[in-house]
CSV table of C-alpha atoms in Angstrom, one decimal:
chain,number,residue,atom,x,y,z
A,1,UNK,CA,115.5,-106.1,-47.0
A,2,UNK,CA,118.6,-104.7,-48.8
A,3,UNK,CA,119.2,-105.7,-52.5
A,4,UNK,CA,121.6,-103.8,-54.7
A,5,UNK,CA,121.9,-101.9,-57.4
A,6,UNK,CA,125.0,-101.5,-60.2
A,7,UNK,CA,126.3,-98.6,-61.4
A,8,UNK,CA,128.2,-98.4,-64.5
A,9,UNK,CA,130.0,-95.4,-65.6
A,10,UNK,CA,133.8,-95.2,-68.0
A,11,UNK,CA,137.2,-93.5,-65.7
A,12,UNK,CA,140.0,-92.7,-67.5
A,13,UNK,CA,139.0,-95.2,-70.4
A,14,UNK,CA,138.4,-98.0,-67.8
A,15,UNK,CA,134.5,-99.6,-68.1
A,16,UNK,CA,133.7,-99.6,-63.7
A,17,UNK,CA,130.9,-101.5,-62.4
A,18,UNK,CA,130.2,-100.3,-58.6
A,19,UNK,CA,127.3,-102.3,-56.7
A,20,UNK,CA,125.5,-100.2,-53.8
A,21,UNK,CA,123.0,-100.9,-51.3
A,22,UNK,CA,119.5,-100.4,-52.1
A,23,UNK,CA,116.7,-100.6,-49.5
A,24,UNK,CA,113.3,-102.1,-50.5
A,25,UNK,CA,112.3,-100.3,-47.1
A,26,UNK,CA,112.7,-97.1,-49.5
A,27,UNK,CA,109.8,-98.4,-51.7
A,28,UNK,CA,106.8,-96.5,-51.8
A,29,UNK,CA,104.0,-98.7,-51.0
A,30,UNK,CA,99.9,-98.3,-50.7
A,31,UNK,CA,100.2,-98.6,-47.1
A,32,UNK,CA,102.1,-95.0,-47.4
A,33,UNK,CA,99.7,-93.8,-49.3
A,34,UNK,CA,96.5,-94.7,-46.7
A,35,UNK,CA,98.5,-92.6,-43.9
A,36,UNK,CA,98.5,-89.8,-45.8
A,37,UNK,CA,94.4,-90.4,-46.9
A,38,UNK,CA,93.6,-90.8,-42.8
A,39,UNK,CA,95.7,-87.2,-41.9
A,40,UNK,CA,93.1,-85.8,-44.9
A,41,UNK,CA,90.0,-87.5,-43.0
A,42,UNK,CA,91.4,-86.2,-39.9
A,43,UNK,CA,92.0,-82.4,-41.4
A,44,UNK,CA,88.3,-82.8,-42.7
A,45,UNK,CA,87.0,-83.8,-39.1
A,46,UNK,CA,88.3,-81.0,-38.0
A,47,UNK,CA,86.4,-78.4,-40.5
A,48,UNK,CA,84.0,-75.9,-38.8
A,49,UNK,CA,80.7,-76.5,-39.8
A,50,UNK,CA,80.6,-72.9,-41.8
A,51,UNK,CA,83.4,-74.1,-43.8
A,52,UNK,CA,81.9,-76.8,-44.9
A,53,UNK,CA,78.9,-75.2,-45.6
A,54,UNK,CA,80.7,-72.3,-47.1
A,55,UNK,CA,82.1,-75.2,-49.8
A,56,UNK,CA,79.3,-76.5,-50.4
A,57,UNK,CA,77.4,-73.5,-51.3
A,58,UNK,CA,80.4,-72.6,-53.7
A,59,UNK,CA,79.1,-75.5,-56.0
A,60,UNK,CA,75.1,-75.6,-55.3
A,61,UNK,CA,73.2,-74.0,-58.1
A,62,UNK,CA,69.3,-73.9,-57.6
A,63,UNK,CA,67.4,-76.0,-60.6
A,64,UNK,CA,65.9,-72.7,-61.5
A,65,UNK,CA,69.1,-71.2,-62.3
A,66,UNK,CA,69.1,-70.8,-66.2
A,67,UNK,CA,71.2,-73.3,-68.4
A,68,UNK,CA,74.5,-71.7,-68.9
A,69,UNK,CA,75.1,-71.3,-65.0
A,70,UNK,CA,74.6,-74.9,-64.5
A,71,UNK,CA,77.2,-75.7,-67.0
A,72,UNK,CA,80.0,-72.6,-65.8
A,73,UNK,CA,79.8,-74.7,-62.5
A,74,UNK,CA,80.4,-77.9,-63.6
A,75,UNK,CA,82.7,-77.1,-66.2
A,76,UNK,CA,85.2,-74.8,-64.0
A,77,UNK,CA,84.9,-76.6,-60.4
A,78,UNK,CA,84.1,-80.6,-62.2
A,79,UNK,CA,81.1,-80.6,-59.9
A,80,UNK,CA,78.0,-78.8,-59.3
A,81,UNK,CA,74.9,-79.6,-56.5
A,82,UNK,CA,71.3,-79.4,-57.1
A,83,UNK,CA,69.7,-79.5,-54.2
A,84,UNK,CA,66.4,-78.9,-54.4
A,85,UNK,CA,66.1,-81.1,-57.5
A,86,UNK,CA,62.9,-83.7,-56.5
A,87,UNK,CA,60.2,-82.7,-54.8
A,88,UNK,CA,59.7,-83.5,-51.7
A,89,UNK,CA,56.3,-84.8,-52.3
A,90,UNK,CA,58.2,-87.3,-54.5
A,91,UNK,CA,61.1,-89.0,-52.9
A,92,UNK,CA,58.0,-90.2,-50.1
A,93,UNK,CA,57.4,-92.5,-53.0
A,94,UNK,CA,60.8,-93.7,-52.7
A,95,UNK,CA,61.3,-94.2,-49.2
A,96,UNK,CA,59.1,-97.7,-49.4
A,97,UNK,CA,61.0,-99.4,-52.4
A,98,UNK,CA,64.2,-98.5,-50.7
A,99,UNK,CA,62.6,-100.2,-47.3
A,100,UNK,CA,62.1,-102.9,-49.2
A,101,UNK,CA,65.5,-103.0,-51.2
A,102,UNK,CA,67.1,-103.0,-47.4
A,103,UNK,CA,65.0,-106.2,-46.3
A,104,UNK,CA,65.7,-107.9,-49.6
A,105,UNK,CA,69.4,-107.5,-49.1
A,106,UNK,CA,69.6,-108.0,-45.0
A,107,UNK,CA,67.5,-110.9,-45.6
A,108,UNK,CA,70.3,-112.7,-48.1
A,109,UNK,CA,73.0,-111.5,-46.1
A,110,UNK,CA,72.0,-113.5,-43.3
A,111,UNK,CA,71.0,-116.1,-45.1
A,112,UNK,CA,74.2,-119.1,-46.0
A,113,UNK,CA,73.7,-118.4,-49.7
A,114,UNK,CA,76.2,-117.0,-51.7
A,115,UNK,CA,73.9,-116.9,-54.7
A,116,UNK,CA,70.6,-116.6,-55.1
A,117,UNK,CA,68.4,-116.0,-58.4
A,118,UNK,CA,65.0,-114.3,-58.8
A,119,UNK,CA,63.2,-113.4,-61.9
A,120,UNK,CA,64.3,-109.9,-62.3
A,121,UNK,CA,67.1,-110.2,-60.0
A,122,UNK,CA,70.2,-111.9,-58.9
A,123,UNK,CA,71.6,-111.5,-55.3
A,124,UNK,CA,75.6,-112.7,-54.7
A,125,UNK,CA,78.1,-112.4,-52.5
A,126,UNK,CA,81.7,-111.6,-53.6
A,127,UNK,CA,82.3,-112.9,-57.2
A,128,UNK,CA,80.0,-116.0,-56.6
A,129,UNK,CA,78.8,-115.9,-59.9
A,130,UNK,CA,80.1,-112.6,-61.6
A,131,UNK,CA,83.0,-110.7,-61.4
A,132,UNK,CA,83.9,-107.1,-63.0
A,133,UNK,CA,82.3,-104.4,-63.9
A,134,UNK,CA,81.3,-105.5,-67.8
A,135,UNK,CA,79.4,-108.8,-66.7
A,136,UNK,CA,77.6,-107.0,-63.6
A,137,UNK,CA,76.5,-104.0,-65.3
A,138,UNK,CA,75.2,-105.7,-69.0
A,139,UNK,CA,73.7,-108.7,-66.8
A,140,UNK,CA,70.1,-109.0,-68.1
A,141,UNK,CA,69.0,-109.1,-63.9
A,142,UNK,CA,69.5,-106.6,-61.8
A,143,UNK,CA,72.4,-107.7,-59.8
A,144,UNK,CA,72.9,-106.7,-56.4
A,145,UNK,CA,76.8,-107.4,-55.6
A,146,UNK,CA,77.7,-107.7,-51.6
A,147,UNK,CA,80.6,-106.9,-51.1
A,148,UNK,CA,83.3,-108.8,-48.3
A,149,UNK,CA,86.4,-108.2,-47.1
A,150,UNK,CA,87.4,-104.7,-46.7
A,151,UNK,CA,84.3,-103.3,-48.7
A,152,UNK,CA,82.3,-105.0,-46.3
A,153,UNK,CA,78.9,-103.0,-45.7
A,154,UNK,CA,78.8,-101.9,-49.2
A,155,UNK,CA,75.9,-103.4,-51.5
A,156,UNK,CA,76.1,-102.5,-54.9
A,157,UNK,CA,73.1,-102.6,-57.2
A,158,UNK,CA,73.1,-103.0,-60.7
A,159,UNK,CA,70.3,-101.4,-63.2
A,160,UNK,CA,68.3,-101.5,-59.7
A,161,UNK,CA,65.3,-100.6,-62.4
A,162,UNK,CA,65.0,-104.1,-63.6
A,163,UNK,CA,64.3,-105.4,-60.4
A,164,UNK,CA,62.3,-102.2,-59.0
A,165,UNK,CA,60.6,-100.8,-61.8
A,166,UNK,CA,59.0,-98.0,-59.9
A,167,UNK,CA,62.0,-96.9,-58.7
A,168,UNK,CA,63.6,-96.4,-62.3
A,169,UNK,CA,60.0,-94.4,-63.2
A,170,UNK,CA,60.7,-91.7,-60.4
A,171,UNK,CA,64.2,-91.3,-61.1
A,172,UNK,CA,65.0,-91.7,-64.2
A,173,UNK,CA,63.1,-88.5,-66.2
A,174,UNK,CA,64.7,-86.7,-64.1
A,175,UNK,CA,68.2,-88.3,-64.6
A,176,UNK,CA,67.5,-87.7,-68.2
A,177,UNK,CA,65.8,-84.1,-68.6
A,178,UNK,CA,67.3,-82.5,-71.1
A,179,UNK,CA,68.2,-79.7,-69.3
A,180,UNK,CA,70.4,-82.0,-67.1
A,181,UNK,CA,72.0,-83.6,-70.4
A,182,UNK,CA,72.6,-80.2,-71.9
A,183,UNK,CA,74.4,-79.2,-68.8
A,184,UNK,CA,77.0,-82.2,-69.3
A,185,UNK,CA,77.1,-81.7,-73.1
A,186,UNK,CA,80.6,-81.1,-74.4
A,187,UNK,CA,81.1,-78.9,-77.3
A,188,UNK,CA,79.1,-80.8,-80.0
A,189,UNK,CA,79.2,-83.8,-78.0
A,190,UNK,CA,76.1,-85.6,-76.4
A,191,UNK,CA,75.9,-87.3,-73.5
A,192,UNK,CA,73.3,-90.3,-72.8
A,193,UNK,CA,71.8,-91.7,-69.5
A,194,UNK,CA,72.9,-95.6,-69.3
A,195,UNK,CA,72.9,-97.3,-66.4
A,196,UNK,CA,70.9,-96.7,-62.8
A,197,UNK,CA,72.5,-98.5,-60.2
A,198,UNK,CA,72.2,-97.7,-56.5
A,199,UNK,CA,74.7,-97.7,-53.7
A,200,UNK,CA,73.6,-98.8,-50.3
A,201,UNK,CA,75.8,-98.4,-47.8
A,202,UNK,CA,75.8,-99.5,-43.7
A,203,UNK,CA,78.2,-99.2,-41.4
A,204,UNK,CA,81.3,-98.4,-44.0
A,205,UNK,CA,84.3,-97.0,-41.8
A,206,UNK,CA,87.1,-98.1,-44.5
A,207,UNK,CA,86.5,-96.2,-47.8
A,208,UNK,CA,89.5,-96.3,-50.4
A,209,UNK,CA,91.2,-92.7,-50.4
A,210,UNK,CA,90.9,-89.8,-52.9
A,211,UNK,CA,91.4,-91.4,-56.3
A,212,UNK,CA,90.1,-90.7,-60.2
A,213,UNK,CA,88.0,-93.1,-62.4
A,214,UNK,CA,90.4,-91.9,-65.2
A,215,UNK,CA,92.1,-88.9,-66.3
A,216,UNK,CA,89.6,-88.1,-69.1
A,217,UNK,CA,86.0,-86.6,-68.5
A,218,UNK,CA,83.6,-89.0,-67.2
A,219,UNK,CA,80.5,-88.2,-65.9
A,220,UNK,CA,78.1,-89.1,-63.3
A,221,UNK,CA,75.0,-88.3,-61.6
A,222,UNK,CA,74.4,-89.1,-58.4
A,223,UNK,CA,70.9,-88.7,-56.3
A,224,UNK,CA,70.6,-89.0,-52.4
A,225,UNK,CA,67.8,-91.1,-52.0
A,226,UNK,CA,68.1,-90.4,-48.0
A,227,UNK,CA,69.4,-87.0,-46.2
A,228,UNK,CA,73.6,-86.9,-46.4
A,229,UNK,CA,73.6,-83.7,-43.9
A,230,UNK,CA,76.3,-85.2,-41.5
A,231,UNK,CA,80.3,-86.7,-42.0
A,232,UNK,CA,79.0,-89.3,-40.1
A,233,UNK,CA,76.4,-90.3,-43.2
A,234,UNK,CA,79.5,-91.0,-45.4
A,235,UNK,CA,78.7,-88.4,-47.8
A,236,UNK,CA,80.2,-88.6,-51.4
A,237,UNK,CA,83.2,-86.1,-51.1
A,238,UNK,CA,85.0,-84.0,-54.0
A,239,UNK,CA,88.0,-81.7,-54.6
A,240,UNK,CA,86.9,-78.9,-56.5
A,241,UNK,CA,88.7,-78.1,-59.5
A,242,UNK,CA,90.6,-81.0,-59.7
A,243,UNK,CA,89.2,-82.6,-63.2
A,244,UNK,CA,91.8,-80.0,-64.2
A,245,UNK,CA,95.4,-80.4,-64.9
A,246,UNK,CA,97.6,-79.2,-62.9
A,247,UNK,CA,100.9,-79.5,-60.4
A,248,UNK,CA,99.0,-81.9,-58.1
A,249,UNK,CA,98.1,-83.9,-61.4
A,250,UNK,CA,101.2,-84.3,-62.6
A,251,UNK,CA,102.8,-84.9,-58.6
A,252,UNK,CA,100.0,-87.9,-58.0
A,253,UNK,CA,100.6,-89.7,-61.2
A,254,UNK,CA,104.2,-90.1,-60.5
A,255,UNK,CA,103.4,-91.5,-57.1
A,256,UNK,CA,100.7,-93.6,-58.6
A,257,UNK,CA,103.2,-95.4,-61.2
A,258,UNK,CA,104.4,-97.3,-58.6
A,259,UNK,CA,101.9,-98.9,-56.7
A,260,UNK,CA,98.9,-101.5,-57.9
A,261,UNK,CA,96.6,-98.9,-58.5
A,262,UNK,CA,97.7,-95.7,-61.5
A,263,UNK,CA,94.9,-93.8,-59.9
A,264,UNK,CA,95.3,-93.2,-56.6
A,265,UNK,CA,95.5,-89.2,-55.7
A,266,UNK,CA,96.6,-88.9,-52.5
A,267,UNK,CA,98.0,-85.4,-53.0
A,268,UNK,CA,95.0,-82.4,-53.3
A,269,UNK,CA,94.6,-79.1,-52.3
A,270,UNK,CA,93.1,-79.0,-48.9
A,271,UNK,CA,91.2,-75.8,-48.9
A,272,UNK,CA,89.4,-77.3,-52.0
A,273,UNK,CA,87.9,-80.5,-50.1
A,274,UNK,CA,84.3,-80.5,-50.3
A,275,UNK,CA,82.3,-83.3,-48.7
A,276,UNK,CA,78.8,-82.7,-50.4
A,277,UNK,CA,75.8,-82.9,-47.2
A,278,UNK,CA,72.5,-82.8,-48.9
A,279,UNK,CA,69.3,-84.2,-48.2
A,280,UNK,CA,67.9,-86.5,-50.0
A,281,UNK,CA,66.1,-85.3,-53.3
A,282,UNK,CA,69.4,-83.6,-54.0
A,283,UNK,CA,71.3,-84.0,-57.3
A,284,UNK,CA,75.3,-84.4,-57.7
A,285,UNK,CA,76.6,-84.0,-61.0
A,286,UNK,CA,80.3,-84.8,-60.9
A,287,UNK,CA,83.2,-85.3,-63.4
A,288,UNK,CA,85.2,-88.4,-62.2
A,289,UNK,CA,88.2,-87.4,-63.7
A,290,UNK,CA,88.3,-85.0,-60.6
A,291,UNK,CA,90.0,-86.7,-57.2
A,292,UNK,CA,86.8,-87.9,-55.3
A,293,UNK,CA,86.1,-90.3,-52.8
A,294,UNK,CA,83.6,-91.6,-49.9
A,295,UNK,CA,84.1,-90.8,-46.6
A,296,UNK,CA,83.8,-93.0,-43.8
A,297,UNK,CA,80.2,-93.5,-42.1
A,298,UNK,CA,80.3,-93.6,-38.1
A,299,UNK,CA,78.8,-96.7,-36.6
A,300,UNK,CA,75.0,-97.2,-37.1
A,301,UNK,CA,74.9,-94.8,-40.3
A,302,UNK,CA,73.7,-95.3,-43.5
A,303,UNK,CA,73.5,-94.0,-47.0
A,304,UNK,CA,71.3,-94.8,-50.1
A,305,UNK,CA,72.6,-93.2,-53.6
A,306,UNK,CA,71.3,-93.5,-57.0
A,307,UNK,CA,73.8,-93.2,-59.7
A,308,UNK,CA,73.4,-92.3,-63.4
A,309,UNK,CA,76.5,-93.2,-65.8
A,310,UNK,CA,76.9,-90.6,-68.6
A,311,UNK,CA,78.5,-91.5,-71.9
């Protein structure tokens, strides 16, 4: 579509008015911006298995390391890995609540409910009964939110200890050890553990591109709950350094101003792409003012992630 566009400018003491074309076509629009995410996936793909492992050792700090490591890590890069962070020994007694989170949840999704209410939890699908972030996450259930559409596959769970109270007793000392809240501390700032939800993901092969929460520190932990250790797993992926300003800051906020969403961050530094494969047990500690995103599982792969808000 061509509209058109005036330009006004004095000749000679003579006020001129000039129309010329101007071509919606020229618009940027998200559509643009999802070509240039799928040439990243594809660059990704692509990586040599040592390369990948070379980034992710670049940000993996053992749990042993002492405090002030830790912190270097996740202050300079925005992320750093933990990954030998729960025992072995006790993630086993995870594996059976998530089993039976997954037949909770493949049981409503197949049933013709689009709401359903238990004592300690409520299951929907879409926005059958709540919608946003505020009313899901201070719901006095846990509330586990299917997603449809384009999201579909992705089940998100809301303070998932409500519902499985076991589950918040394994993970959530360890969400909150001080050594862990230290690590996040800013200046004279403290940080506190709020909200365990859980990501459970199937099957996802459309995942929004590299984006920020905001452009401010915010914090998150993140625990596998079941081995990450392939792209095909959809593993949570970062780009180190970029909680930062800097060129590509300033470059994706301009592109952002014009399309639905001001947060989209197309533009990164490749080299710096690190999709984090861990096994499960392993802790992400991540500053979503940093470009991050998921990346797209394969047919027949899942993922099961716990994650900590900070504030």
């Amino acid at each position: 579509m061509i509209g058109e566009e005036l330009v006004r400018f004095s000749l000679l003491g003579i006020d001129v008015t000039l129309s010329r074309a101007k071509r919606d076509q020229d618009k940027l629009e998200l559509s643009d911006i999802k070509v240039v995410n799928q040439e990243t996936i594809t660059y990704i793909k692509n990586l040599a298995k040592e390369d990948i492992n070379r980034r992710i050792s670049s940000v993996s700090r053992s749990s042993t390391e002492d405090l002030d490591s830790l912190k270097q890590c996740l202050d300079h890069n925005g992320i750093v890995v933990i990954p030998d962070f729960i025992p072995e020994l006790l993630m086993k007694r995870v594996s059976p609540i998530i089993a039976s989170v997954r037949d909770a949840i493949a049981r409503f999704i197949q049933s013709d409910d689009s709401l359903v209410e238990e004592p300690t939890v409520l299951f929907q699908k879409g926005t059958a009964k709540l919608n946003g972030y505020q009313a899901l996450s201070s719901h006095e259930k846990s509330v586990v939110q299917v997603r449809r559409g384009q999201d579909q596959g992705m089940v998100d769970i809301f303070n998932v200890d409500r519902w499985k109270q076991e589950l918040g007793e394994v993970l959530r000392p360890y969400f909150e050890d001080p050594k862990i809240l230290e690590i996040m501390r800013s200046d004279s700032e403290q940080v506190r553990a709020r909200n365990l939800n859980l990501y459970v993901n199937s099957n996802v092969d459309q995942t929004r591109g590299f984006h920020v929460d905001s452009y401010s520190r915010q914090l998150k932990g993140f625990i596998y709950l079941e081995d990450c250790i392939s792209l095909d797993d959809g593993p949570y992926t970062y780009v180190k350094g970029s909680h930062r300003p800097s060129a590509y800051t300033k470059l994706n906020k301009h592109v952002s101003s014009v399309l639905p969403n001001l947060t989209e961050t197309p533009s990164v530094p490749l080299e710096n792409i690190l999709p984090v494969l861990a096994k499960k047990g392993s802790l992400v500690i991540s500053d979503q003012g940093g470009s991050h995103r998921g990346f797209p599982q394969s047919n027949g792969h899942n993922r099961v992630v716990a994650v900590m808000n900070y504030k």
